Amino acid sequence: MPGCGSRGSAALPASSTPAHLFAYGAAAGLLGDLLLGDPRRGHPVAAFGRAAGAVEKVLWRDDRGRGALHTLLCVGTAAGAAALAARAVRRSPAATVALTAAATWAVVGGTSLAREAGAIGGALAAGDLETARERLPHLCGRDPQSLDGPQMARAVVESVAENTSDAVVGALVWGAVGGVPGLVAFRAVNTLDAMVGHRSPRHRRYGWASARLDDVAGWPGARLTAALAVLAGADPRGALAAWRADAAKHPSPNAGPVEASFAGALGVRLGGTLSYAGRVEHRAVLNGENGRAVRVADIERAVRLSRRVNLLALAVCAGGRLVAGRAKGSRA
């Protein structure tokens, strides 16, 4: 604060506020993801997943309370470690940018998402359904053996849409709100939901807390993703109409807006009948009145839309943090 004597002289200059440092670091982290993708070995998220799995082995009971404790321990430890790291480098702008960049690169997965989608699309285009079925579980939890080519193409487009929010935009939103701890906490919550948040007999009760927390954490990112898909897509009116009409029909409160807006932006139909580990679900069709069936070429269109949304999300989140930082400074 002003007027604090020698402490004030050690403060960062206005042009290098933490808000600016987040913008620099987040941009560098996304660039790193674009250039490098995810490492094949030693990924921090994979290490977190192994640790969370070890905690589950100790705590598991068919009980919501045990599951809530699991969630609290795993997310709290990850966020706490990130907060300590951020505190340790707070006096160094360069180290703060580097830490933010490393955390952003570690928690986003846009490049890996695009690569997996492209690999499946390539196999489908070549008529190699077996290779496409082998790769599909890397992208989503569908039962590939029950899907033909068009159904796999639809599954890929839906996964690209949903993971644009889960793998990139949601993390940027919470990074803008909470810095490095926000980035790490969001990825921890999202990873736990993927591990225990599904409705299997083992996790229906134990994973309840993780699933609900993921719904809460994913809410703002999903709405921002849907809004940016409206802006970045080829048919803004169609995307907005599909979002308004069909988002609430999806069983997921966060996947619904994202998939509906992507469906409208791409002019395709998403949703319908699908199978998870032998369990058949009949979901509402999204953009059913105005869309056509998904084609293999739509996978690349979805990937391009996802990339545009990611870049816009960086601009919105970094810009929002800059504006908030300036407003806070003007009130000080």
mmCIF file of C-alpha atoms in Angstrom:
data_model
loop_
_atom_site.group_PDB
_atom_site.id
_atom_site.type_symbol
_atom_site.label_atom_id
_atom_site.label_comp_id
_atom_site.label_asym_id
_atom_site.label_seq_id
_atom_site.Cartn_x
_atom_site.Cartn_y
_atom_site.Cartn_z
ATOM 1 C CA MET A 1 0.000 0.000 0.000
ATOM 2 C CA PRO A 2 1.131 3.606 -0.492
ATOM 3 C CA GLY A 3 2.786 5.293 2.452
ATOM 4 C CA CYS A 4 4.392 2.167 3.893
ATOM 5 C CA GLY A 5 7.955 3.476 3.894
ATOM 6 C CA SER A 6 10.674 1.058 2.855
ATOM 7 C CA ARG A 7 8.157 -1.713 2.138
ATOM 8 C CA GLY A 8 6.561 0.467 -0.515
ATOM 9 C CA SER A 9 9.885 0.939 -2.297
ATOM 10 C CA ALA A 10 10.210 -2.821 -2.686
ATOM 11 C CA ALA A 11 6.789 -3.231 -4.303
ATOM 12 C CA LEU A 12 6.475 -4.229 -7.947
ATOM 13 C CA PRO A 13 6.010 -1.316 -10.355
ATOM 14 C CA ALA A 14 2.551 -0.705 -11.759
ATOM 15 C CA SER A 15 3.497 -2.164 -15.153
ATOM 16 C CA SER A 16 4.462 -5.442 -13.502
ATOM 17 C CA THR A 17 1.487 -6.101 -11.244
ATOM 18 C CA PRO A 18 0.542 -9.712 -10.519
ATOM 19 C CA ALA A 19 -2.297 -9.298 -13.022
ATOM 20 C CA HIS A 20 0.206 -8.599 -15.798
ATOM 21 C CA LEU A 21 2.395 -11.445 -14.647
ATOM 22 C CA PHE A 22 -0.538 -13.849 -14.852
ATOM 23 C CA ALA A 23 -1.235 -12.706 -18.409
ATOM 24 C CA TYR A 24 2.396 -13.233 -19.417
ATOM 25 C CA GLY A 25 2.631 -16.605 -17.687
ATOM 26 C CA ALA A 26 -0.690 -17.948 -18.954
ATOM 27 C CA ALA A 27 0.170 -16.949 -22.519
ATOM 28 C CA ALA A 28 3.590 -18.610 -22.233
ATOM 29 C CA GLY A 29 1.994 -21.732 -20.774
ATOM 30 C CA LEU A 30 -0.512 -22.019 -23.615
ATOM 31 C CA LEU A 31 2.287 -21.509 -26.104
ATOM 32 C CA GLY A 32 4.232 -24.270 -24.389
ATOM 33 C CA ASP A 33 1.239 -26.566 -24.678
ATOM 34 C CA LEU A 34 0.889 -25.701 -28.353
ATOM 35 C CA LEU A 35 4.561 -26.413 -29.062
ATOM 36 C CA LEU A 36 5.194 -29.329 -26.704
ATOM 37 C CA GLY A 37 1.862 -30.887 -25.790
ATOM 38 C CA ASP A 38 1.815 -33.227 -22.812
ATOM 39 C CA PRO A 39 4.978 -35.134 -21.871
ATOM 40 C CA ARG A 40 4.823 -38.861 -22.445
ATOM 41 C CA ARG A 41 6.317 -39.508 -19.029
ATOM 42 C CA GLY A 42 6.382 -37.673 -15.739
ATOM 43 C CA HIS A 43 3.307 -35.520 -16.257
ATOM 44 C CA PRO A 44 2.370 -33.687 -13.024
ATOM 45 C CA VAL A 45 -1.316 -34.483 -13.493
ATOM 46 C CA ALA A 46 -0.500 -38.179 -13.815
ATOM 47 C CA ALA A 47 1.547 -37.969 -10.620
ATOM 48 C CA PHE A 48 -1.417 -36.359 -8.870
ATOM 49 C CA GLY A 49 -3.655 -39.130 -10.168
ATOM 50 C CA ARG A 50 -1.365 -41.811 -8.757
ATOM 51 C CA ALA A 51 -1.283 -40.061 -5.394
ATOM 52 C CA ALA A 52 -5.073 -39.704 -5.373
ATOM 53 C CA GLY A 53 -5.403 -43.391 -6.221
ATOM 54 C CA ALA A 54 -3.166 -44.286 -3.282
ATOM 55 C CA VAL A 55 -5.298 -42.152 -0.956
ATOM 56 C CA GLU A 56 -8.419 -43.863 -2.240
ATOM 57 C CA LYS A 57 -6.999 -47.280 -1.403
ATOM 58 C CA VAL A 58 -6.584 -46.190 2.205
ATOM 59 C CA LEU A 59 -9.844 -44.257 2.637
ATOM 60 C CA TRP A 60 -12.355 -46.091 0.475
ATOM 61 C CA ARG A 61 -15.656 -47.057 1.990
ATOM 62 C CA ASP A 62 -19.057 -47.038 0.347
ATOM 63 C CA ASP A 63 -19.716 -43.747 2.096
ATOM 64 C CA ARG A 64 -20.114 -40.113 1.058
ATOM 65 C CA GLY A 65 -18.220 -38.840 4.059
ATOM 66 C CA ARG A 66 -15.110 -40.834 3.193
ATOM 67 C CA GLY A 67 -15.343 -39.610 -0.376
ATOM 68 C CA ALA A 68 -15.632 -36.006 0.788
ATOM 69 C CA LEU A 69 -12.521 -36.471 2.942
ATOM 70 C CA HIS A 70 -10.698 -37.911 -0.071
ATOM 71 C CA THR A 71 -11.657 -34.853 -2.128
ATOM 72 C CA LEU A 72 -10.651 -32.426 0.617
ATOM 73 C CA LEU A 73 -7.256 -34.063 1.177
ATOM 74 C CA CYS A 74 -6.327 -34.324 -2.496
ATOM 75 C CA VAL A 75 -7.544 -30.933 -3.688
ATOM 76 C CA GLY A 76 -6.415 -29.170 -0.511
ATOM 77 C CA THR A 77 -2.925 -30.624 -0.684
ATOM 78 C CA ALA A 78 -2.489 -29.739 -4.360
ATOM 79 C CA ALA A 79 -3.803 -26.198 -3.932
ATOM 80 C CA GLY A 80 -1.789 -25.698 -0.751
ATOM 81 C CA ALA A 81 1.430 -26.781 -2.407
ATOM 82 C CA ALA A 82 0.721 -24.423 -5.307
ATOM 83 C CA ALA A 83 0.054 -21.561 -2.894
ATOM 84 C CA LEU A 84 3.362 -22.175 -1.114
ATOM 85 C CA ALA A 85 5.204 -22.208 -4.430
ATOM 86 C CA ALA A 86 3.546 -18.962 -5.514
ATOM 87 C CA ARG A 87 4.397 -17.358 -2.190
ATOM 88 C CA ALA A 88 8.017 -18.440 -2.477
ATOM 89 C CA VAL A 89 8.483 -16.605 -5.804
ATOM 90 C CA ARG A 90 6.209 -13.632 -5.209
ATOM 91 C CA ARG A 91 9.089 -11.119 -4.950
ATOM 92 C CA SER A 92 10.511 -12.102 -8.329
ATOM 93 C CA PRO A 93 8.459 -11.125 -11.404
ATOM 94 C CA ALA A 94 10.485 -13.444 -13.643
ATOM 95 C CA ALA A 95 10.027 -16.415 -11.310
ATOM 96 C CA THR A 96 6.321 -15.630 -10.958
ATOM 97 C CA VAL A 97 5.872 -15.635 -14.726
ATOM 98 C CA ALA A 98 7.866 -18.866 -15.002
ATOM 99 C CA LEU A 99 5.823 -20.587 -12.305
ATOM 100 C CA THR A 100 2.543 -19.437 -13.872
ATOM 101 C CA ALA A 101 3.711 -20.633 -17.277
ATOM 102 C CA ALA A 102 4.755 -24.029 -15.907
ATOM 103 C CA ALA A 103 1.469 -24.446 -14.025
ATOM 104 C CA THR A 104 -0.585 -23.415 -17.056
ATOM 105 C CA TRP A 105 1.312 -25.798 -19.322
ATOM 106 C CA ALA A 106 0.861 -28.609 -16.798
ATOM 107 C CA VAL A 107 -2.887 -28.212 -16.322
ATOM 108 C CA VAL A 108 -4.123 -27.441 -19.852
ATOM 109 C CA GLY A 109 -4.406 -30.120 -22.498
ATOM 110 C CA GLY A 110 -5.577 -28.469 -25.698
ATOM 111 C CA THR A 111 -2.829 -29.856 -27.905
ATOM 112 C CA SER A 112 -3.215 -33.430 -26.713
ATOM 113 C CA LEU A 113 -6.968 -33.116 -27.213
ATOM 114 C CA ALA A 114 -6.470 -31.930 -30.791
ATOM 115 C CA ARG A 115 -3.911 -34.652 -31.527
ATOM 116 C CA GLU A 116 -6.119 -37.472 -30.248
ATOM 117 C CA ALA A 117 -9.133 -36.135 -32.105
ATOM 118 C CA GLY A 118 -7.074 -35.783 -35.283
ATOM 119 C CA ALA A 119 -5.685 -39.311 -34.985
ATOM 120 C CA ILE A 120 -9.163 -40.795 -34.665
ATOM 121 C CA GLY A 121 -10.414 -38.613 -37.502
ATOM 122 C CA GLY A 122 -7.556 -39.789 -39.707
ATOM 123 C CA ALA A 123 -8.317 -43.425 -38.969
ATOM 124 C CA LEU A 124 -12.001 -42.908 -39.716
ATOM 125 C CA ALA A 125 -11.208 -41.106 -42.965
ATOM 126 C CA ALA A 126 -9.051 -44.072 -44.000
ATOM 127 C CA GLY A 127 -11.830 -46.513 -43.136
ATOM 128 C CA ASP A 128 -9.735 -48.051 -40.343
ATOM 129 C CA LEU A 129 -12.466 -48.530 -37.752
ATOM 130 C CA GLU A 130 -10.396 -50.837 -35.568
ATOM 131 C CA THR A 131 -7.662 -48.251 -35.061
ATOM 132 C CA ALA A 132 -10.309 -45.617 -34.361
ATOM 133 C CA ARG A 133 -11.892 -47.913 -31.756
ATOM 134 C CA GLU A 134 -8.511 -48.523 -30.138
ATOM 135 C CA ARG A 135 -7.842 -44.789 -29.785
ATOM 136 C CA LEU A 136 -11.306 -43.611 -28.771
ATOM 137 C CA PRO A 137 -10.904 -44.535 -25.059
ATOM 138 C CA HIS A 138 -7.965 -42.082 -24.914
ATOM 139 C CA LEU A 139 -10.489 -39.328 -25.550
ATOM 140 C CA CYS A 140 -13.744 -40.375 -23.908
ATOM 141 C CA GLY A 141 -15.385 -43.122 -21.900
ATOM 142 C CA ARG A 142 -17.650 -44.497 -24.624
ATOM 143 C CA ASP A 143 -17.773 -48.195 -25.406
ATOM 144 C CA PRO A 144 -16.035 -48.176 -28.823
ATOM 145 C CA GLN A 145 -17.097 -51.664 -29.809
ATOM 146 C CA SER A 146 -20.720 -50.557 -29.947
ATOM 147 C CA LEU A 147 -20.038 -47.619 -32.291
ATOM 148 C CA ASP A 148 -19.809 -47.409 -36.060
ATOM 149 C CA GLY A 149 -17.838 -44.741 -37.938
ATOM 150 C CA PRO A 150 -20.396 -41.887 -37.811
ATOM 151 C CA GLN A 151 -21.112 -42.597 -34.155
ATOM 152 C CA MET A 152 -17.402 -42.422 -33.332
ATOM 153 C CA ALA A 153 -17.123 -39.154 -35.234
ATOM 154 C CA ARG A 154 -19.995 -37.762 -33.180
ATOM 155 C CA ALA A 155 -18.368 -38.968 -29.954
ATOM 156 C CA VAL A 156 -15.115 -37.223 -30.895
ATOM 157 C CA VAL A 157 -16.839 -33.916 -31.664
ATOM 158 C CA GLU A 158 -18.712 -34.093 -28.357
ATOM 159 C CA SER A 159 -15.479 -34.832 -26.501
ATOM 160 C CA VAL A 160 -13.659 -31.971 -28.207
ATOM 161 C CA ALA A 161 -16.450 -29.621 -27.161
ATOM 162 C CA GLU A 162 -16.623 -30.783 -23.550
ATOM 163 C CA ASN A 163 -12.859 -30.951 -23.087
ATOM 164 C CA THR A 164 -12.356 -27.478 -24.505
ATOM 165 C CA SER A 165 -13.988 -26.369 -21.274
ATOM 166 C CA ASP A 166 -12.534 -29.018 -18.967
ATOM 167 C CA ALA A 167 -9.001 -29.096 -20.351
ATOM 168 C CA VAL A 168 -8.392 -25.425 -21.097
ATOM 169 C CA VAL A 169 -11.017 -22.744 -20.511
ATOM 170 C CA GLY A 170 -12.041 -23.792 -16.999
ATOM 171 C CA ALA A 171 -8.425 -23.807 -15.868
ATOM 172 C CA LEU A 172 -7.839 -20.322 -17.313
ATOM 173 C CA VAL A 173 -10.917 -18.994 -15.539
ATOM 174 C CA TRP A 174 -9.780 -20.238 -12.143
ATOM 175 C CA GLY A 175 -6.227 -19.143 -12.886
ATOM 176 C CA ALA A 176 -7.522 -15.628 -13.493
ATOM 177 C CA VAL A 177 -9.397 -15.791 -10.193
ATOM 178 C CA GLY A 178 -6.792 -17.499 -8.024
ATOM 179 C CA GLY A 179 -3.470 -17.488 -9.856
ATOM 180 C CA VAL A 180 -1.341 -20.632 -9.712
ATOM 181 C CA PRO A 181 -3.368 -22.159 -6.827
ATOM 182 C CA GLY A 182 -6.529 -21.634 -8.887
ATOM 183 C CA LEU A 183 -5.019 -23.366 -11.914
ATOM 184 C CA VAL A 184 -3.846 -26.330 -9.871
ATOM 185 C CA ALA A 185 -7.020 -26.650 -7.789
ATOM 186 C CA PHE A 186 -9.214 -26.742 -10.894
ATOM 187 C CA ARG A 187 -7.147 -29.476 -12.506
ATOM 188 C CA ALA A 188 -7.139 -31.470 -9.255
ATOM 189 C CA VAL A 189 -10.935 -31.257 -9.013
ATOM 190 C CA ASN A 190 -11.380 -32.205 -12.661
ATOM 191 C CA THR A 191 -8.970 -35.127 -12.367
ATOM 192 C CA LEU A 192 -10.687 -36.474 -9.269
ATOM 193 C CA ASP A 193 -14.053 -36.303 -11.014
ATOM 194 C CA ALA A 194 -12.657 -38.377 -13.880
ATOM 195 C CA MET A 195 -11.297 -40.915 -11.393
ATOM 196 C CA VAL A 196 -14.159 -41.320 -8.914
ATOM 197 C CA GLY A 197 -16.989 -39.026 -10.016
ATOM 198 C CA HIS A 198 -18.771 -41.506 -12.267
ATOM 199 C CA ARG A 199 -21.767 -43.644 -11.330
ATOM 200 C CA SER A 200 -20.092 -47.019 -11.029
ATOM 201 C CA PRO A 201 -21.138 -49.207 -8.083
ATOM 202 C CA ARG A 202 -17.835 -48.483 -6.343
ATOM 203 C CA HIS A 203 -17.997 -44.713 -6.752
ATOM 204 C CA ARG A 204 -21.690 -43.811 -6.756
ATOM 205 C CA ARG A 205 -21.476 -42.695 -3.120
ATOM 206 C CA TYR A 206 -17.737 -42.345 -2.607
ATOM 207 C CA GLY A 207 -17.343 -40.088 -5.635
ATOM 208 C CA TRP A 208 -20.376 -37.921 -4.927
ATOM 209 C CA ALA A 209 -18.391 -35.039 -3.408
ATOM 210 C CA SER A 210 -15.866 -34.993 -6.252
ATOM 211 C CA ALA A 211 -18.621 -34.978 -8.863
ATOM 212 C CA ARG A 212 -20.545 -32.152 -7.186
ATOM 213 C CA LEU A 213 -17.412 -30.077 -6.657
ATOM 214 C CA ASP A 214 -16.501 -30.553 -10.320
ATOM 215 C CA ASP A 215 -19.966 -29.320 -11.315
ATOM 216 C CA VAL A 216 -19.432 -26.163 -9.263
ATOM 217 C CA ALA A 217 -15.856 -25.577 -10.433
ATOM 218 C CA GLY A 218 -16.756 -26.197 -14.069
ATOM 219 C CA TRP A 219 -19.807 -23.913 -14.145
ATOM 220 C CA PRO A 220 -18.113 -20.608 -15.105
ATOM 221 C CA GLY A 221 -15.721 -22.174 -17.608
ATOM 222 C CA ALA A 222 -18.521 -24.037 -19.354
ATOM 223 C CA ARG A 223 -20.584 -20.863 -19.800
ATOM 224 C CA LEU A 224 -17.579 -18.934 -21.053
ATOM 225 C CA THR A 225 -16.750 -21.751 -23.487
ATOM 226 C CA ALA A 226 -20.313 -21.770 -24.794
ATOM 227 C CA ALA A 227 -20.323 -17.992 -25.211
ATOM 228 C CA LEU A 228 -16.984 -17.992 -27.029
ATOM 229 C CA ALA A 229 -18.142 -20.813 -29.316
ATOM 230 C CA VAL A 230 -21.034 -18.566 -30.281
ATOM 231 C CA LEU A 231 -18.587 -15.772 -31.117
ATOM 232 C CA ALA A 232 -15.947 -17.929 -32.800
ATOM 233 C CA GLY A 233 -18.132 -20.291 -34.799
ATOM 234 C CA ALA A 234 -19.364 -20.003 -38.366
ATOM 235 C CA ASP A 235 -23.010 -19.662 -37.288
ATOM 236 C CA PRO A 236 -23.340 -17.446 -34.192
ATOM 237 C CA ARG A 237 -27.135 -17.331 -34.374
ATOM 238 C CA GLY A 238 -27.376 -21.095 -34.706
ATOM 239 C CA ALA A 239 -24.964 -21.644 -31.820
ATOM 240 C CA LEU A 240 -26.866 -19.265 -29.548
ATOM 241 C CA ALA A 241 -30.213 -20.791 -30.501
ATOM 242 C CA ALA A 242 -28.990 -24.328 -29.824
ATOM 243 C CA TRP A 243 -27.511 -23.268 -26.475
ATOM 244 C CA ARG A 244 -30.768 -21.673 -25.377
ATOM 245 C CA ALA A 245 -33.009 -24.453 -26.632
ATOM 246 C CA ASP A 246 -31.071 -27.606 -25.827
ATOM 247 C CA ALA A 247 -28.435 -27.083 -23.119
ATOM 248 C CA ALA A 248 -30.807 -27.950 -20.280
ATOM 249 C CA LYS A 249 -31.726 -31.241 -21.969
ATOM 250 C CA HIS A 250 -28.231 -32.641 -21.356
ATOM 251 C CA PRO A 251 -27.765 -34.604 -18.095
ATOM 252 C CA SER A 252 -24.589 -32.659 -17.300
ATOM 253 C CA PRO A 253 -25.114 -29.032 -16.205
ATOM 254 C CA ASN A 254 -21.778 -28.047 -17.755
ATOM 255 C CA ALA A 255 -21.444 -30.284 -20.807
ATOM 256 C CA GLY A 256 -24.918 -29.243 -21.956
ATOM 257 C CA PRO A 257 -24.172 -25.585 -22.796
ATOM 258 C CA VAL A 258 -20.810 -26.439 -24.361
ATOM 259 C CA GLU A 259 -21.995 -29.292 -26.565
ATOM 260 C CA ALA A 260 -25.146 -27.456 -27.596
ATOM 261 C CA SER A 261 -23.261 -24.310 -28.616
ATOM 262 C CA PHE A 262 -20.656 -26.353 -30.514
ATOM 263 C CA ALA A 263 -23.449 -28.258 -32.268
ATOM 264 C CA GLY A 264 -25.065 -25.015 -33.381
ATOM 265 C CA ALA A 265 -21.765 -23.418 -34.368
ATOM 266 C CA LEU A 266 -20.828 -26.435 -36.493
ATOM 267 C CA GLY A 267 -24.335 -27.020 -37.846
ATOM 268 C CA VAL A 268 -24.453 -30.646 -36.650
ATOM 269 C CA ARG A 269 -26.562 -32.818 -34.372
ATOM 270 C CA LEU A 270 -25.004 -34.099 -31.165
ATOM 271 C CA GLY A 271 -26.363 -36.294 -28.396
ATOM 272 C CA GLY A 272 -28.704 -39.230 -28.854
ATOM 273 C CA THR A 273 -28.093 -42.846 -27.890
ATOM 274 C CA LEU A 274 -24.699 -43.806 -26.486
ATOM 275 C CA SER A 275 -23.104 -46.544 -24.424
ATOM 276 C CA TYR A 276 -20.760 -46.385 -21.429
ATOM 277 C CA ALA A 277 -19.230 -49.712 -20.352
ATOM 278 C CA GLY A 278 -22.289 -51.589 -21.544
ATOM 279 C CA ARG A 279 -24.773 -49.093 -20.016
ATOM 280 C CA VAL A 280 -26.949 -47.563 -22.730
ATOM 281 C CA GLU A 281 -28.148 -43.979 -22.340
ATOM 282 C CA HIS A 282 -30.719 -42.236 -24.509
ATOM 283 C CA ARG A 283 -29.912 -38.541 -24.418
ATOM 284 C CA ALA A 284 -31.718 -35.675 -26.050
ATOM 285 C CA VAL A 285 -30.486 -34.619 -29.469
ATOM 286 C CA LEU A 286 -28.785 -31.223 -29.451
ATOM 287 C CA ASN A 287 -29.460 -28.878 -32.390
ATOM 288 C CA GLY A 288 -31.747 -31.547 -33.780
ATOM 289 C CA GLU A 289 -33.996 -29.244 -35.783
ATOM 290 C CA ASN A 290 -31.247 -27.353 -37.586
ATOM 291 C CA GLY A 291 -28.267 -29.703 -37.628
ATOM 292 C CA ARG A 292 -27.193 -32.587 -39.823
ATOM 293 C CA ALA A 293 -25.459 -35.828 -38.886
ATOM 294 C CA VAL A 294 -21.801 -35.522 -37.926
ATOM 295 C CA ARG A 295 -19.274 -36.312 -40.655
ATOM 296 C CA VAL A 296 -15.624 -37.234 -40.242
ATOM 297 C CA ALA A 297 -14.581 -33.840 -41.614
ATOM 298 C CA ASP A 298 -16.433 -32.187 -38.739
ATOM 299 C CA ILE A 299 -13.775 -33.454 -36.333
ATOM 300 C CA GLU A 300 -11.195 -31.074 -37.776
ATOM 301 C CA ARG A 301 -13.774 -28.274 -37.816
ATOM 302 C CA ALA A 302 -14.436 -28.900 -34.124
ATOM 303 C CA VAL A 303 -10.703 -28.843 -33.375
ATOM 304 C CA ARG A 304 -10.288 -25.517 -35.165
ATOM 305 C CA LEU A 305 -13.246 -24.073 -33.272
ATOM 306 C CA SER A 306 -11.765 -25.352 -30.012
ATOM 307 C CA ARG A 307 -8.451 -23.615 -30.735
ATOM 308 C CA ARG A 308 -10.182 -20.315 -31.470
ATOM 309 C CA VAL A 309 -12.168 -20.611 -28.258
ATOM 310 C CA ASN A 310 -8.982 -21.299 -26.290
ATOM 311 C CA LEU A 311 -7.259 -18.180 -27.635
ATOM 312 C CA LEU A 312 -10.305 -16.039 -26.930
ATOM 313 C CA ALA A 313 -10.517 -17.486 -23.423
ATOM 314 C CA LEU A 314 -6.916 -16.490 -22.773
ATOM 315 C CA ALA A 315 -7.696 -12.961 -23.903
ATOM 316 C CA VAL A 316 -10.847 -12.767 -21.778
ATOM 317 C CA CYS A 317 -9.293 -14.248 -18.635
ATOM 318 C CA ALA A 318 -6.048 -12.288 -18.842
ATOM 319 C CA GLY A 319 -7.923 -9.111 -19.738
ATOM 320 C CA GLY A 320 -10.399 -9.620 -16.935
ATOM 321 C CA ARG A 321 -7.619 -10.032 -14.415
ATOM 322 C CA LEU A 322 -5.877 -6.925 -15.720
ATOM 323 C CA VAL A 323 -9.060 -4.872 -15.409
ATOM 324 C CA ALA A 324 -9.720 -6.215 -11.919
ATOM 325 C CA GLY A 325 -6.130 -5.462 -10.910
ATOM 326 C CA ARG A 326 -6.349 -1.878 -12.143
ATOM 327 C CA ALA A 327 -9.695 -1.369 -10.422
ATOM 328 C CA LYS A 328 -8.232 -2.673 -7.169
ATOM 329 C CA GLY A 329 -5.208 -0.416 -7.557
ATOM 330 C CA SER A 330 -7.377 2.660 -8.154
ATOM 331 C CA ARG A 331 -9.277 1.968 -4.932
ATOM 332 C CA ALA A 332 -6.113 1.495 -2.858
#
